[in-house]
Amino acid sequence: SLKDFYDLIIFDWAGTMVDFGCEAPVKALIEAFAAEGVHITAAAARQDMGKAKRDHVNGLMMEPTVAAAWQARYGRAADAEDREKIMARLGTLMRDHAARASTLIPGARETFDRLRAEGLRIGSSTGYTREMMEPVLTRAAEQGYVPDHVVCSGETPAGRPSPLMIFKACAELGVWPLSRVVKVDDAEAGISEGKAAGVFTVGVASGNALGLSLEALQALPPSERADRIADARQLLRDAGADLVIDSVATLIPELERATIALRDRQTGATGS
C-alpha cells in the first residue's frame, strides 16, 4: 500500500485532475490579450503555466514576441498599469473558462477514492486565485472530488516554482517529514515546486506538457499521438520529475512500482 511510504498526495488542478490538456487558462489568456489588441499564441501562453496568474502575465509581457506585439500596437512597452488591466480582465475570463472546463479527467475520481480508502490525505494547489477556483471547486465536489486542503494563488508569499504552497499544505494538515509527500503536476513549474520542497514529484504528460484536449489527442494518427506523448513525457523528465505518467488514472500502480524500486536502490536491495 502507498500508505506504507506516504501520508499526503498534493494534486495540481487544471491539466492534472480537471480540464484534460489544460485548455482553460490558455483560452483565457489569449482572450485577455486579444481584448487589448495583442495576439499571443497558445505556445506562449503555456510557457509559464502553473505559476501564479500574476507571475504568468508578467512573464508573458516579457516574452519577446509578445513584447514586440505590444510595442507594435501601442508604440511603447507594457507597464504596470497594462499588467493590472490584463489581470482585471483575466479574473472573469478565467472563472468562465475554468467553470466550463471543470470536468474531472477520466480516472481522477477513482484514483482519489482509492487513495482515500488507503488512508492518505489529499491536498491540492493551483496557479488560479481563490475567486477563479470557486466554480471549479463547486463543480468538482458535485463529481465527488473534495480534497482535504486547497491552496490558491496569492495565499502564500510566493507562488510556484517556490515550495511555499506545499509547505502551507503540510503545515496546516500536520504532515511531516516532506519525504512522505508526493506532488502530482502536469506543468514544469509544478515539478520545480516539488523539487524545491524536497518531495517526490510525479509529472502528468497528458496535461499542459501535451497541450491537447482529449478529443484532439484521440483524433491524431496513432504514431503522431505516441510521438506527442513521448515529447511531453521528456519535457517533464527534463524538469526533474521523479516519475512521469500519462494520466492520474494510472498513478497508484505506477507510483507503487517506482517507490518500491527507489527504496530497493536506496537499500542496495541486499537485505542488509
Short mmCIF file of C-alpha atoms in Angstrom, two decimals:
data_model
loop_
_atom_site.label_atom_id
_atom_site.label_comp_id
_atom_site.label_asym_id
_atom_site.label_seq_id
_atom_site.Cartn_x
_atom_site.Cartn_y
_atom_site.Cartn_z
CA SER A 1 0.00 0.00 0.00
CA LEU A 2 1.15 3.56 -0.72
CA LYS A 3 0.31 4.43 2.92
CA ASP A 4 3.45 2.47 3.87
CA PHE A 5 5.50 5.15 2.13
CA TYR A 6 3.43 8.37 2.02
CA ASP A 7 0.95 10.39 4.07
CA LEU A 8 -0.07 13.17 1.64
CA ILE A 9 -0.58 13.42 -2.12
CA ILE A 10 -0.87 17.01 -3.43
CA PHE A 11 -2.54 17.31 -6.83
CA ASP A 12 -2.49 20.24 -9.19
CA TRP A 13 -5.90 21.12 -10.69
CA ALA A 14 -6.10 22.14 -14.39
CA GLY A 15 -4.46 19.54 -16.64
CA THR A 16 -3.95 17.12 -13.75
CA MET A 17 -7.35 16.42 -12.12
CA VAL A 18 -9.70 18.54 -14.26
CA ASP A 19 -9.51 20.14 -17.74
CA PHE A 20 -7.68 17.50 -19.81
CA GLY A 21 -4.84 19.20 -21.71
CA CYS A 22 -5.05 22.32 -19.51
CA GLU A 23 -7.11 24.30 -22.02
CA ALA A 24 -8.99 26.84 -19.86
CA PRO A 25 -6.09 29.11 -18.80
CA VAL A 26 -4.70 29.15 -22.35
CA LYS A 27 -8.01 30.31 -23.82
CA ALA A 28 -8.49 32.90 -21.07
CA LEU A 29 -5.00 34.37 -21.54
CA ILE A 30 -5.38 34.55 -25.34
CA GLU A 31 -8.74 36.35 -24.95
CA ALA A 32 -7.42 38.75 -22.29
CA PHE A 33 -4.56 39.88 -24.53
CA ALA A 34 -6.76 39.93 -27.66
CA ALA A 35 -9.08 42.38 -25.90
CA GLU A 36 -6.08 44.75 -25.73
CA GLY A 37 -5.37 44.21 -29.43
CA VAL A 38 -2.38 41.91 -28.88
CA HIS A 39 -2.25 38.37 -30.28
CA ILE A 40 -0.47 35.69 -28.25
CA THR A 41 -0.01 32.07 -29.30
CA ALA A 42 -1.10 29.05 -27.28
CA ALA A 43 2.57 28.01 -27.08
CA ALA A 44 3.49 31.34 -25.47
CA ALA A 45 0.57 31.05 -23.04
CA ARG A 46 1.75 27.60 -21.94
CA GLN A 47 5.37 28.56 -21.21
CA ASP A 48 4.86 29.68 -17.59
CA MET A 49 1.81 27.51 -16.89
CA GLY A 50 1.37 26.57 -13.25
CA LYS A 51 2.77 29.81 -11.91
CA ALA A 52 0.53 32.28 -10.06
CA LYS A 53 -1.51 34.05 -12.73
CA ARG A 54 0.09 37.44 -11.91
CA ASP A 55 3.57 35.93 -12.40
CA HIS A 56 2.29 34.21 -15.54
CA VAL A 57 1.05 37.51 -17.02
CA ASN A 58 4.30 39.28 -16.08
CA GLY A 59 6.28 36.51 -17.80
CA LEU A 60 4.11 36.76 -20.91
CA MET A 61 4.59 40.53 -21.10
CA MET A 62 8.36 39.97 -21.19
CA GLU A 63 8.24 37.13 -23.73
CA PRO A 64 9.98 38.58 -26.86
CA THR A 65 7.17 38.02 -29.40
CA VAL A 66 4.51 39.32 -27.00
CA ALA A 67 6.64 42.33 -26.03
CA ALA A 68 7.17 43.09 -29.74
CA ALA A 69 3.43 42.77 -30.46
CA TRP A 70 2.62 45.13 -27.57
CA GLN A 71 5.23 47.63 -28.80
CA ALA A 72 3.79 47.45 -32.33
CA ARG A 73 0.24 48.03 -31.03
CA TYR A 74 0.93 50.83 -28.54
CA GLY A 75 4.31 52.25 -29.55
CA ARG A 76 5.71 51.53 -26.09
CA ALA A 77 6.48 48.65 -23.76
CA ALA A 78 3.77 47.36 -21.42
CA ASP A 79 3.80 48.98 -17.98
CA ALA A 80 2.38 48.13 -14.54
CA GLU A 81 -0.98 49.69 -15.43
CA ASP A 82 -1.24 47.44 -18.51
CA ARG A 83 -0.50 44.39 -16.40
CA GLU A 84 -3.27 45.35 -13.96
CA LYS A 85 -5.68 45.82 -16.86
CA ILE A 86 -4.90 42.31 -18.15
CA MET A 87 -5.23 40.84 -14.64
CA ALA A 88 -8.58 42.53 -14.10
CA ARG A 89 -9.84 41.16 -17.41
CA LEU A 90 -8.38 37.73 -16.73
CA GLY A 91 -10.32 37.17 -13.49
CA THR A 92 -13.71 36.91 -15.20
CA LEU A 93 -12.35 35.06 -18.25
CA MET A 94 -10.59 32.51 -16.04
CA ARG A 95 -13.71 31.89 -13.97
CA ASP A 96 -15.81 31.40 -17.10
CA HIS A 97 -13.37 29.09 -18.89
CA ALA A 98 -12.43 27.18 -15.73
CA ALA A 99 -16.10 26.60 -14.88
CA ARG A 100 -16.70 25.15 -18.34
CA ALA A 101 -13.55 23.01 -18.16
CA SER A 102 -14.01 21.56 -14.68
CA THR A 103 -14.97 18.03 -15.67
CA LEU A 104 -12.79 15.50 -13.86
CA ILE A 105 -10.22 13.82 -16.09
CA PRO A 106 -11.05 10.13 -16.77
CA GLY A 107 -9.81 8.04 -13.84
CA ALA A 108 -9.27 11.02 -11.49
CA ARG A 109 -12.23 10.22 -9.24
CA GLU A 110 -11.29 6.54 -9.00
CA THR A 111 -7.69 7.42 -8.09
CA PHE A 112 -8.89 9.89 -5.44
CA ASP A 113 -11.28 7.33 -3.92
CA ARG A 114 -8.60 4.62 -3.76
CA LEU A 115 -6.04 6.92 -2.15
CA ARG A 116 -8.61 7.98 0.43
CA ALA A 117 -9.52 4.34 1.09
CA GLU A 118 -5.83 3.62 1.73
CA GLY A 119 -5.80 6.36 4.39
CA LEU A 120 -3.83 9.01 2.51
CA ARG A 121 -4.57 12.72 2.88
CA ILE A 122 -5.27 14.63 -0.34
CA GLY A 123 -4.04 18.17 -0.84
CA SER A 124 -4.37 20.39 -3.89
CA SER A 125 -2.79 23.58 -5.21
CA THR A 126 -3.22 25.82 -8.22
CA GLY A 127 -1.96 28.90 -10.03
CA TYR A 128 -5.59 30.12 -10.02
CA THR A 129 -6.75 32.65 -7.44
CA ARG A 130 -9.46 31.61 -4.95
CA GLU A 131 -12.01 33.62 -6.95
CA MET A 132 -11.07 31.78 -10.17
CA MET A 133 -11.28 28.44 -8.36
CA GLU A 134 -14.73 28.88 -6.79
CA PRO A 135 -16.75 27.43 -9.71
CA VAL A 136 -14.17 24.65 -10.17
CA LEU A 137 -14.35 23.62 -6.50
CA THR A 138 -18.15 23.55 -6.66
CA ARG A 139 -18.22 21.51 -9.88
CA ALA A 140 -15.51 19.10 -8.66
CA ALA A 141 -17.45 18.49 -5.43
CA GLU A 142 -20.55 17.66 -7.49
CA GLN A 143 -18.44 14.97 -9.18
CA GLY A 144 -17.22 13.58 -5.85
CA TYR A 145 -13.77 15.20 -5.69
CA VAL A 146 -13.27 17.12 -2.44
CA PRO A 147 -9.61 17.26 -1.37
CA ASP A 148 -8.70 17.80 2.29
CA HIS A 149 -6.85 21.03 1.54
CA VAL A 150 -6.75 23.66 -1.22
CA VAL A 151 -4.05 26.32 -1.71
CA CYS A 152 -4.68 29.02 -4.32
CA SER A 153 -2.50 31.65 -5.95
CA GLY A 154 -1.91 34.64 -3.67
CA GLU A 155 -2.34 32.64 -0.45
CA THR A 156 1.42 32.26 0.08
CA PRO A 157 4.10 34.99 -0.13
CA ALA A 158 5.32 33.46 -3.42
CA GLY A 159 3.80 31.01 -5.88
CA ARG A 160 5.42 28.28 -7.96
CA PRO A 161 8.20 27.40 -8.51
CA SER A 162 8.73 28.28 -4.82
CA PRO A 163 7.84 25.43 -2.42
CA LEU A 164 5.62 27.58 -0.19
CA MET A 165 2.26 26.19 -1.34
CA ILE A 166 3.45 22.68 -0.44
CA PHE A 167 4.82 23.90 2.90
CA LYS A 168 1.48 25.59 3.68
CA ALA A 169 -0.44 22.38 2.98
CA CYS A 170 1.93 20.29 5.10
CA ALA A 171 1.85 22.78 8.00
CA GLU A 172 -1.94 23.08 8.01
CA LEU A 173 -2.51 19.33 7.65
CA GLY A 174 0.23 18.49 10.15
CA VAL A 175 2.13 16.27 7.71
CA TRP A 176 5.87 15.65 8.01
CA PRO A 177 8.56 14.69 7.05
CA LEU A 178 8.47 16.01 3.47
CA SER A 179 9.83 12.65 2.26
CA ARG A 180 6.29 11.26 2.89
CA VAL A 181 4.68 13.76 0.50
CA VAL A 182 4.05 13.41 -3.27
CA LYS A 183 3.37 16.29 -5.67
CA VAL A 184 1.46 15.42 -8.87
CA ASP A 185 1.52 18.10 -11.58
CA ASP A 186 1.31 18.49 -15.36
CA ALA A 187 3.44 21.66 -15.67
CA GLU A 188 7.18 22.24 -15.32
CA ALA A 189 6.62 24.96 -12.69
CA GLY A 190 4.78 22.43 -10.52
CA ILE A 191 7.58 19.88 -10.83
CA SER A 192 10.11 22.60 -9.90
CA GLU A 193 7.93 23.44 -6.89
CA GLY A 194 8.02 19.83 -5.75
CA LYS A 195 11.79 19.59 -6.22
CA ALA A 196 12.27 22.80 -4.22
CA ALA A 197 10.17 21.33 -1.39
CA GLY A 198 12.09 18.04 -1.42
CA VAL A 199 9.02 15.87 -2.07
CA PHE A 200 8.57 13.02 -4.58
CA THR A 201 7.39 14.54 -7.87
CA VAL A 202 5.10 12.94 -10.46
CA GLY A 203 4.68 14.56 -13.87
CA VAL A 204 1.43 14.05 -15.79
CA ALA A 205 2.19 14.01 -19.53
CA SER A 206 -1.37 14.45 -20.80
CA GLY A 207 -1.76 17.95 -19.35
CA ASN A 208 -0.02 21.23 -20.18
CA ALA A 209 3.10 19.49 -21.49
CA LEU A 210 0.97 17.80 -24.15
CA GLY A 211 -1.32 20.78 -24.70
CA LEU A 212 -4.18 18.96 -26.45
CA SER A 213 -7.78 18.32 -25.49
CA LEU A 214 -8.83 14.68 -25.13
CA GLU A 215 -10.76 14.95 -28.42
CA ALA A 216 -7.78 16.47 -30.25
CA LEU A 217 -5.45 13.78 -28.86
CA GLN A 218 -7.78 10.97 -29.91
CA ALA A 219 -8.14 12.47 -33.39
CA LEU A 220 -4.38 12.18 -34.07
CA PRO A 221 -2.99 9.24 -36.04
CA PRO A 222 -1.59 6.67 -33.55
CA SER A 223 2.07 7.29 -34.47
CA GLU A 224 1.74 11.07 -34.07
CA ARG A 225 -0.16 10.61 -30.80
CA ALA A 226 2.67 8.43 -29.46
CA ASP A 227 5.29 10.99 -30.54
CA ARG A 228 3.43 13.88 -28.90
CA ILE A 229 3.05 11.97 -25.63
CA ALA A 230 6.73 10.95 -25.71
CA ASP A 231 7.75 14.62 -26.16
CA ALA A 232 5.52 15.65 -23.24
CA ARG A 233 7.00 12.94 -21.02
CA GLN A 234 10.51 14.10 -21.90
CA LEU A 235 9.66 17.72 -21.07
CA LEU A 236 8.61 16.71 -17.54
CA ARG A 237 11.60 14.40 -17.09
CA ASP A 238 13.85 17.31 -18.09
CA ALA A 239 12.09 19.44 -15.45
CA GLY A 240 13.26 16.88 -12.88
CA ALA A 241 10.16 14.73 -12.29
CA ASP A 242 10.96 11.58 -10.30
CA LEU A 243 8.23 9.72 -12.18
CA VAL A 244 6.27 10.60 -15.33
CA ILE A 245 2.85 9.06 -16.03
CA ASP A 246 0.40 9.61 -18.89
CA SER A 247 -2.60 10.29 -16.64
CA VAL A 248 -3.70 10.31 -12.99
CA ALA A 249 -5.74 7.21 -13.88
CA THR A 250 -2.54 5.13 -13.60
CA LEU A 251 -0.96 6.99 -10.68
CA ILE A 252 -1.39 4.35 -7.97
CA PRO A 253 0.20 1.29 -9.64
CA GLU A 254 2.96 3.36 -11.25
CA LEU A 255 3.78 5.23 -8.03
CA GLU A 256 3.86 1.94 -6.06
CA ARG A 257 6.29 0.40 -8.56
CA ALA A 258 8.52 3.49 -8.69
CA THR A 259 8.60 3.87 -4.91
CA ILE A 260 9.48 0.21 -4.26
CA ALA A 261 12.21 0.40 -6.93
CA LEU A 262 13.56 3.59 -5.35
CA ARG A 263 13.62 2.07 -1.84
CA ASP A 264 15.34 -1.06 -3.20
CA ARG A 265 18.02 1.09 -4.81
CA GLN A 266 18.50 3.08 -1.62
CA THR A 267 18.96 -0.05 0.50
CA GLY A 268 21.04 -1.75 -2.18
CA ALA A 269 18.38 -4.48 -2.29
CA THR A 270 20.81 -6.66 -0.31
CA GLY A 271 18.62 -7.14 2.72
CA SER A 272 21.36 -5.65 4.88
#
